[in-house]
Amino acid sequence: MKKEPGKTVNLAFVGLGKRGLSLLNLVLVAMDDIKVTALCDVYQDRTDRAADLVEEKTKERPFTTLDYKELLDRKDIDAVIVPSSWETHFDICLDFMKAGKYVASEVGGANSVEQCWDLVKTYEKTGTPAMILENCCYGKTELTVLNMIKQGVFGELIHAQGGYQHDLRTEVATGVEKRHYRLDNYKHRNGDLYPTHELGPIAKWLSVNRGNRMTYLCSMASKTAGITDWIRKNRGPDYDNANFKFALGDVVTTMIKCAHGETILLVHDTSLPRPYSRGNRLQGTNAIWMEDKWAFCIDGVSPVNKWGEYRWESFDDYYEKYEHPLWTWYRQRGLIGGHDGMDYLTLRAFLEAVKNGTDTPIDAYDMATWMSITCLSEQSVAMGGHPVPIPDFTNGRWMHREPAIPGRYCLDEICGPEYFEI
Amino acid sequence: MKKEPGKTVNLAFVGLGKRGLSLLNLVLVAMDDIKVTALCDVYQDRTDRAADLVEEKTKERPFTTLDYKELLDRKDIDAVIVPSSWETHFDICLDFMKAGKYVASEVGGANSVEQCWDLVKTYEKTGTPAMILENCCYGKTELTVLNMIKQGVFGELIHAQGGYQHDLRTEVATGVEKRHYRLDNYKHRNGDLYPTHELGPIAKWLSVNRGNRMTYLCSMASKTAGITDWIRKNRGPDYDNANFKFALGDVVTTMIKCAHGETILLVHDTSLPRPYSRGNRLQGTNAIWMEDKWAFCIDGVSPVNKWGEYRWESFDDYYEKYEHPLWTWYRQRGLIGGHDGMDYLTLRAFLEAVKNGTDTPIDAYDMATWMSITCLSEQSVAMGGHPVPIPDFTNGRWMHREPAIPGRYCLDEICGPEYFEI
């Protein structure tokens, strides 16, 4: 699997909806050392459009197929990006791992604990690395906070919060006409369907799977009303699913306990009107940070009011002072691509691992652990908030694994022979 | 029990620490129609100081005692304010109710579900009204939001959040020298010790006990580190409790489900450095409000960004537009007393009930229900987040009780013969 540095990586995509196309574009525009050799989706118009795009940029038309299994044995594929529907992530990734090809899954949650175990066992048996492309781990804000933690600013960590809080009513409600995989999940499942945007960074902050682990969770779902309300208001009573009783609660709250006593609070909130927010919050014995308020308070330093009680400070000064070295470098060279530049860093972290034949910075254990929260949350909701244990997918290795947060990231190819510990 | 309007109310205080003294002062400064006839505390220096204060203002020295039972049969007491330690609230209130005297307890949580039932049964048997002095129900912000709900701005209500988030490290850590009752609770109990400042207003928003009710909860507590950390940093290793292992987790999170599917999230966070915040948030099918960010978003009205996603608006304009009528009146006449004026409204709501011989706007059922959350939360934490049922203290009456939110409040004495539905 080890690639010579500098050599081109042959890359395939399985899943070419909106997200897949966006990642493909990023590769085509910004990565000369990556060659897109194969494209797959279940819809031919998508593979056609994507192949056109590649051909337009590179003058070479990649292989296309509607069946990803046709890619498994191809010699011109080193690694595969999997931005397919949520429920297909595991099957596709596992098949490629067995075929010896690095895989990077887009984010989402698991449907069963068993498929998370299958991922880990396949990884252990084949030695083929996998990665979940959790771009928020590479967000500037999330990495700044990670840097502050490492420098001791928060003291002992106690509690973290976050959420996927995104008004997706249009996307879900129009899911039939837009062929969006979210729709079926919202119709039939009730739990935190999409936890990793906030949980990934939090897991890295709290050293989950590297000296710490999540032990159990409790989830609660509110009533469901938002999607139906949107359909009736915007499309009328005869539109798709206008009379379907959606299973997913509009707001799903999940509490998680860690082995070292920290608590994590997650909120899934995508069926009601609201601005986008990951709503992060972190508290330690020495400081508190709130993303929504963009505010910070540090013991013994922040100003006090007339009663001697702390007042919030703007996070701006700290944001500048504690910028992560990776971001300082990245900002100076100019950001690339979508989602404020973090997509590029994430995809590049995966591709650097492929090029260097190393493991991924967000590995199969992380992927299994983070994605398992979805089905565990469903179980807890189904049992009225009953606590559900979170498996130790490392089988004890978490106690000894090196605290690489979120892993050793080689930037050889893009900024000279420097290594950043991110 | 019915008092003639305009007649003076004879009032006693049991509990004259910082809070009791503050309420006593409010009565002395702002209420000509209330006569303070008796004072009680377990510490004589407190009763002496309070009696001096009354004598200085009124030229009459009230009766004082260290044993509240000496007050039970006195004819010169119509009503009693009980700002005593948390664990004595119920015993004192029940004894006065049996003696036919209106009681108003300061806020806090229950130690057992049984004492909540005792309160309700005593109320039903004696007919003597009780009230929990939850001043946040009368906060300007909370009443503005209530007014918005009543005017349909939020649409169907789905989810509410709030917290008691207050850096009390100094108060708790110096509890021995300051004789503060919080200390023992923090040393020995683990749960949401103080839920009503956020839960009271939320319960009124969601019509709890008047067409809705809370059915069960799950609680999770983080590790405990904050108080000990403060003691060691600020008082050194030989100070009181420097080596005591405090039971209370630094951050306690509680999820509550309502009969009509709404969820409530509570956070108790008082052992770490932070600015004060009740962190309220309310979401419906039509709008979301966030107190910490002082932001609002309403479907079809708020501005959108270039991707068509909502942007936050400042809450300022809505805050002015939807001011509650009670607050319009109160603001125009000039606010009185502490906590941004809400203490006065709360205490006055109780005293108006006494004067008119009516029930209290936050009654024995509300008091039992809200205070029960503390011991139920302890049970859930002790069982690793296991769901715990919340009793129906109304025994079914909640389905039919008039939706007075938070009750009919007579302002005859202070602003003419008008009644405000608040």
PDB file of C-alpha atoms in Angstrom, chain A residues 156-159 161 165-169 216-226 229-230 233-234 250-251 253-257 260-265 267 269 272-277 281 283-288 290-294 296-299 309-313 381 383-387, chain B residues 156-159 161 165-169 216-226 229-230 233-234 250-251 253-257 260-265 267 269 272-277 281 283-288 290-294 296-299 309-313 381 383-387:
ATOM      1  CA  GLU A 156      -9.262  20.180  33.487  1.00  0.00           C
ATOM      2  CA  LEU A 157     -12.000  19.549  30.933  1.00  0.00           C
ATOM      3  CA  ILE A 158     -15.471  18.960  32.396  1.00  0.00           C
ATOM      4  CA  HIS A 159     -18.264  19.411  29.844  1.00  0.00           C
ATOM      5  CA  GLN A 161     -21.765  20.643  24.029  1.00  0.00           C
ATOM      6  CA  GLN A 165     -28.575  22.608  14.058  1.00  0.00           C
ATOM      7  CA  HIS A 166     -29.464  23.294  10.477  1.00  0.00           C
ATOM      8  CA  ASP A 167     -32.833  24.133   8.926  1.00  0.00           C
ATOM      9  CA  LEU A 168     -33.109  21.259   6.438  1.00  0.00           C
ATOM     10  CA  ARG A 169     -36.872  21.404   5.993  1.00  0.00           C
ATOM     11  CA  TYR A 216     -22.928   5.436  27.787  1.00  0.00           C
ATOM     12  CA  LEU A 217     -25.611   7.766  26.489  1.00  0.00           C
ATOM     13  CA  CYS A 218     -29.236   8.757  27.010  1.00  0.00           C
ATOM     14  CA  SER A 219     -31.313  10.291  24.203  1.00  0.00           C
ATOM     15  CA  MET A 220     -34.673  12.004  24.121  1.00  0.00           C
ATOM     16  CA  ALA A 221     -36.662  13.151  21.094  1.00  0.00           C
ATOM     17  CA  SER A 222     -39.290  15.867  20.991  1.00  0.00           C
ATOM     18  CA  LYS A 223     -42.517  15.506  19.056  1.00  0.00           C
ATOM     19  CA  THR A 224     -42.338  15.754  15.276  1.00  0.00           C
ATOM     20  CA  ALA A 225     -44.096  18.659  13.577  1.00  0.00           C
ATOM     21  CA  GLY A 226     -41.628  20.760  11.581  1.00  0.00           C
ATOM     22  CA  ASP A 229     -45.722  21.985   8.884  1.00  0.00           C
ATOM     23  CA  TRP A 230     -43.300  23.105   6.166  1.00  0.00           C
ATOM     24  CA  LYS A 233     -47.326  25.744   4.355  1.00  0.00           C
ATOM     25  CA  ASN A 234     -45.138  25.615   1.236  1.00  0.00           C
ATOM     26  CA  ASP A 250     -37.743  17.706  15.601  1.00  0.00           C
ATOM     27  CA  VAL A 251     -35.173  18.133  18.361  1.00  0.00           C
ATOM     28  CA  THR A 253     -31.023  15.609  22.672  1.00  0.00           C
ATOM     29  CA  THR A 254     -28.283  13.167  23.705  1.00  0.00           C
ATOM     30  CA  MET A 255     -26.201  13.111  26.885  1.00  0.00           C
ATOM     31  CA  ILE A 256     -22.950  11.123  26.839  1.00  0.00           C
ATOM     32  CA  LYS A 257     -20.702  10.207  29.762  1.00  0.00           C
ATOM     33  CA  HIS A 260     -12.922  10.155  32.948  1.00  0.00           C
ATOM     34  CA  GLY A 261     -16.181  11.772  34.027  1.00  0.00           C
ATOM     35  CA  GLU A 262     -16.622  14.395  31.316  1.00  0.00           C
ATOM     36  CA  THR A 263     -20.122  14.888  29.906  1.00  0.00           C
ATOM     37  CA  ILE A 264     -21.056  15.639  26.300  1.00  0.00           C
ATOM     38  CA  LEU A 265     -24.379  17.083  25.192  1.00  0.00           C
ATOM     39  CA  VAL A 267     -28.493  18.327  19.848  1.00  0.00           C
ATOM     40  CA  ASP A 269     -32.198  20.058  15.319  1.00  0.00           C
ATOM     41  CA  LEU A 272     -37.506  23.712  12.471  1.00  0.00           C
ATOM     42  CA  PRO A 273     -36.744  27.235  11.210  1.00  0.00           C
ATOM     43  CA  ARG A 274     -33.361  28.461  12.474  1.00  0.00           C
ATOM     44  CA  PRO A 275     -29.970  29.771  11.415  1.00  0.00           C
ATOM     45  CA  TYR A 276     -27.173  27.230  11.052  1.00  0.00           C
ATOM     46  CA  SER A 277     -25.128  26.553  14.177  1.00  0.00           C
ATOM     47  CA  ARG A 281     -19.475  24.947  24.100  1.00  0.00           C
ATOM     48  CA  GLN A 283     -16.004  24.097  29.931  1.00  0.00           C
ATOM     49  CA  GLY A 284     -13.054  23.317  32.130  1.00  0.00           C
ATOM     50  CA  THR A 285     -11.968  24.253  35.622  1.00  0.00           C
ATOM     51  CA  ASN A 286     -10.321  27.333  34.155  1.00  0.00           C
ATOM     52  CA  ALA A 287     -12.466  28.631  31.291  1.00  0.00           C
ATOM     53  CA  ILE A 288     -15.670  28.463  29.267  1.00  0.00           C
ATOM     54  CA  MET A 290     -19.495  29.477  23.754  1.00  0.00           C
ATOM     55  CA  GLU A 291     -19.582  29.403  19.982  1.00  0.00           C
ATOM     56  CA  ASP A 292     -23.085  30.840  19.485  1.00  0.00           C
ATOM     57  CA  LYS A 293     -22.307  33.867  21.592  1.00  0.00           C
ATOM     58  CA  TRP A 294     -18.737  33.925  20.276  1.00  0.00           C
ATOM     59  CA  PHE A 296     -15.095  33.374  26.283  1.00  0.00           C
ATOM     60  CA  CYS A 297     -14.389  33.646  29.990  1.00  0.00           C
ATOM     61  CA  ILE A 298     -11.202  32.684  31.772  1.00  0.00           C
ATOM     62  CA  ASP A 299     -10.707  32.435  35.523  1.00  0.00           C
ATOM     63  CA  GLU A 309     -19.132  38.183  38.727  1.00  0.00           C
ATOM     64  CA  TYR A 310     -17.422  37.405  35.453  1.00  0.00           C
ATOM     65  CA  ARG A 311     -18.475  39.123  32.268  1.00  0.00           C
ATOM     66  CA  TRP A 312     -18.134  37.548  28.836  1.00  0.00           C
ATOM     67  CA  GLU A 313     -15.269  38.568  26.617  1.00  0.00           C
ATOM     68  CA  VAL A 381     -35.100   7.118  22.333  1.00  0.00           C
ATOM     69  CA  MET A 383     -36.675   2.947  25.297  1.00  0.00           C
ATOM     70  CA  GLY A 384     -37.777   6.314  26.697  1.00  0.00           C
ATOM     71  CA  GLY A 385     -34.302   7.692  27.379  1.00  0.00           C
ATOM     72  CA  HIS A 386     -32.945   4.512  28.917  1.00  0.00           C
ATOM     73  CA  PRO A 387     -29.133   4.601  29.190  1.00  0.00           C
TER      74      PRO A 387
ATOM     75  CA  GLU B 156     -46.503  24.986  17.881  1.00  0.00           C
ATOM     76  CA  LEU B 157     -43.992  24.731  20.747  1.00  0.00           C
ATOM     77  CA  ILE B 158     -41.421  21.937  20.404  1.00  0.00           C
ATOM     78  CA  HIS B 159     -38.384  22.409  22.636  1.00  0.00           C
ATOM     79  CA  GLN B 161     -33.881  24.931  27.209  1.00  0.00           C
ATOM     80  CA  GLN B 165     -25.519  28.772  35.264  1.00  0.00           C
ATOM     81  CA  HIS B 166     -23.887  30.857  37.948  1.00  0.00           C
ATOM     82  CA  ASP B 167     -20.322  30.773  39.245  1.00  0.00           C
ATOM     83  CA  LEU B 168     -21.013  30.048  42.932  1.00  0.00           C
ATOM     84  CA  ARG B 169     -17.559  28.697  43.762  1.00  0.00           C
ATOM     85  CA  TYR B 216     -40.292  11.725  32.816  1.00  0.00           C
ATOM     86  CA  LEU B 217     -36.687  12.859  32.963  1.00  0.00           C
ATOM     87  CA  CYS B 218     -33.134  11.616  32.522  1.00  0.00           C
ATOM     88  CA  SER B 219     -30.192  13.307  34.285  1.00  0.00           C
ATOM     89  CA  MET B 220     -26.442  13.030  33.878  1.00  0.00           C
ATOM     90  CA  ALA B 221     -23.736  14.617  36.019  1.00  0.00           C
ATOM     91  CA  SER B 222     -20.176  15.381  34.969  1.00  0.00           C
ATOM     92  CA  LYS B 223     -17.218  14.735  37.222  1.00  0.00           C
ATOM     93  CA  THR B 224     -16.694  17.107  40.146  1.00  0.00           C
ATOM     94  CA  ALA B 225     -13.581  19.275  40.176  1.00  0.00           C
ATOM     95  CA  GLY B 226     -14.505  22.961  40.266  1.00  0.00           C
ATOM     96  CA  ASP B 229      -9.949  23.488  42.398  1.00  0.00           C
ATOM     97  CA  TRP B 230     -11.166  26.884  43.640  1.00  0.00           C
ATOM     98  CA  LYS B 233      -6.165  27.897  44.224  1.00  0.00           C
ATOM     99  CA  ASN B 234      -7.676  30.536  46.513  1.00  0.00           C
ATOM    100  CA  ASP B 250     -19.899  20.362  38.121  1.00  0.00           C
ATOM    101  CA  VAL B 251     -22.381  20.278  35.242  1.00  0.00           C
ATOM    102  CA  THR B 253     -27.832  18.001  32.511  1.00  0.00           C
ATOM    103  CA  THR B 254     -31.492  16.963  32.628  1.00  0.00           C
ATOM    104  CA  MET B 255     -33.812  16.092  29.751  1.00  0.00           C
ATOM    105  CA  ILE B 256     -37.567  16.209  30.416  1.00  0.00           C
ATOM    106  CA  LYS B 257     -40.394  14.953  28.208  1.00  0.00           C
ATOM    107  CA  HIS B 260     -47.723  16.646  24.478  1.00  0.00           C
ATOM    108  CA  GLY B 261     -44.283  15.710  23.184  1.00  0.00           C
ATOM    109  CA  GLU B 262     -42.309  18.843  23.998  1.00  0.00           C
ATOM    110  CA  THR B 263     -38.802  18.392  25.398  1.00  0.00           C
ATOM    111  CA  ILE B 264     -37.113  20.501  28.054  1.00  0.00           C
ATOM    112  CA  LEU B 265     -33.364  20.625  28.642  1.00  0.00           C
ATOM    113  CA  VAL B 267     -28.398  22.605  32.925  1.00  0.00           C
ATOM    114  CA  ASP B 269     -23.679  24.664  36.207  1.00  0.00           C
ATOM    115  CA  LEU B 272     -16.919  26.405  37.282  1.00  0.00           C
ATOM    116  CA  PRO B 273     -15.822  29.895  36.229  1.00  0.00           C
ATOM    117  CA  ARG B 274     -18.427  31.566  34.019  1.00  0.00           C
ATOM    118  CA  PRO B 275     -20.655  34.616  33.634  1.00  0.00           C
ATOM    119  CA  TYR B 276     -24.210  34.330  34.942  1.00  0.00           C
ATOM    120  CA  SER B 277     -26.781  33.027  32.468  1.00  0.00           C
ATOM    121  CA  ARG B 281     -33.971  28.932  24.413  1.00  0.00           C
ATOM    122  CA  GLN B 283     -38.266  26.640  19.612  1.00  0.00           C
ATOM    123  CA  GLY B 284     -41.533  26.212  17.815  1.00  0.00           C
ATOM    124  CA  THR B 285     -42.598  25.391  14.286  1.00  0.00           C
ATOM    125  CA  ASN B 286     -42.431  29.102  13.505  1.00  0.00           C
ATOM    126  CA  ALA B 287     -39.534  30.631  15.442  1.00  0.00           C
ATOM    127  CA  ILE B 288     -36.493  30.194  17.670  1.00  0.00           C
ATOM    128  CA  MET B 290     -31.828  32.240  22.170  1.00  0.00           C
ATOM    129  CA  GLU B 291     -31.241  34.276  25.299  1.00  0.00           C
ATOM    130  CA  ASP B 292     -27.432  33.958  25.423  1.00  0.00           C
ATOM    131  CA  LYS B 293     -27.051  35.241  21.902  1.00  0.00           C
ATOM    132  CA  TRP B 294     -29.984  37.633  22.416  1.00  0.00           C
ATOM    133  CA  PHE B 296     -34.323  35.540  17.281  1.00  0.00           C
ATOM    134  CA  CYS B 297     -35.369  33.979  13.994  1.00  0.00           C
ATOM    135  CA  ILE B 298     -38.873  33.745  12.598  1.00  0.00           C
ATOM    136  CA  ASP B 299     -39.974  31.714   9.604  1.00  0.00           C
ATOM    137  CA  GLU B 309     -30.455  30.100   5.045  1.00  0.00           C
ATOM    138  CA  TYR B 310     -31.820  32.163   7.898  1.00  0.00           C
ATOM    139  CA  ARG B 311     -29.636  34.661   9.679  1.00  0.00           C
ATOM    140  CA  TRP B 312     -30.140  35.634  13.322  1.00  0.00           C
ATOM    141  CA  GLU B 313     -31.859  38.880  14.122  1.00  0.00           C
ATOM    142  CA  VAL B 381     -28.014  10.428  38.128  1.00  0.00           C
ATOM    143  CA  MET B 383     -28.958   5.156  38.277  1.00  0.00           C
ATOM    144  CA  GLY B 384     -26.680   6.225  35.425  1.00  0.00           C
ATOM    145  CA  GLY B 385     -29.208   8.369  33.572  1.00  0.00           C
ATOM    146  CA  HIS B 386     -32.081   5.914  33.896  1.00  0.00           C
ATOM    147  CA  PRO B 387     -35.419   7.551  33.058  1.00  0.00           C
TER     148      PRO B 387
END
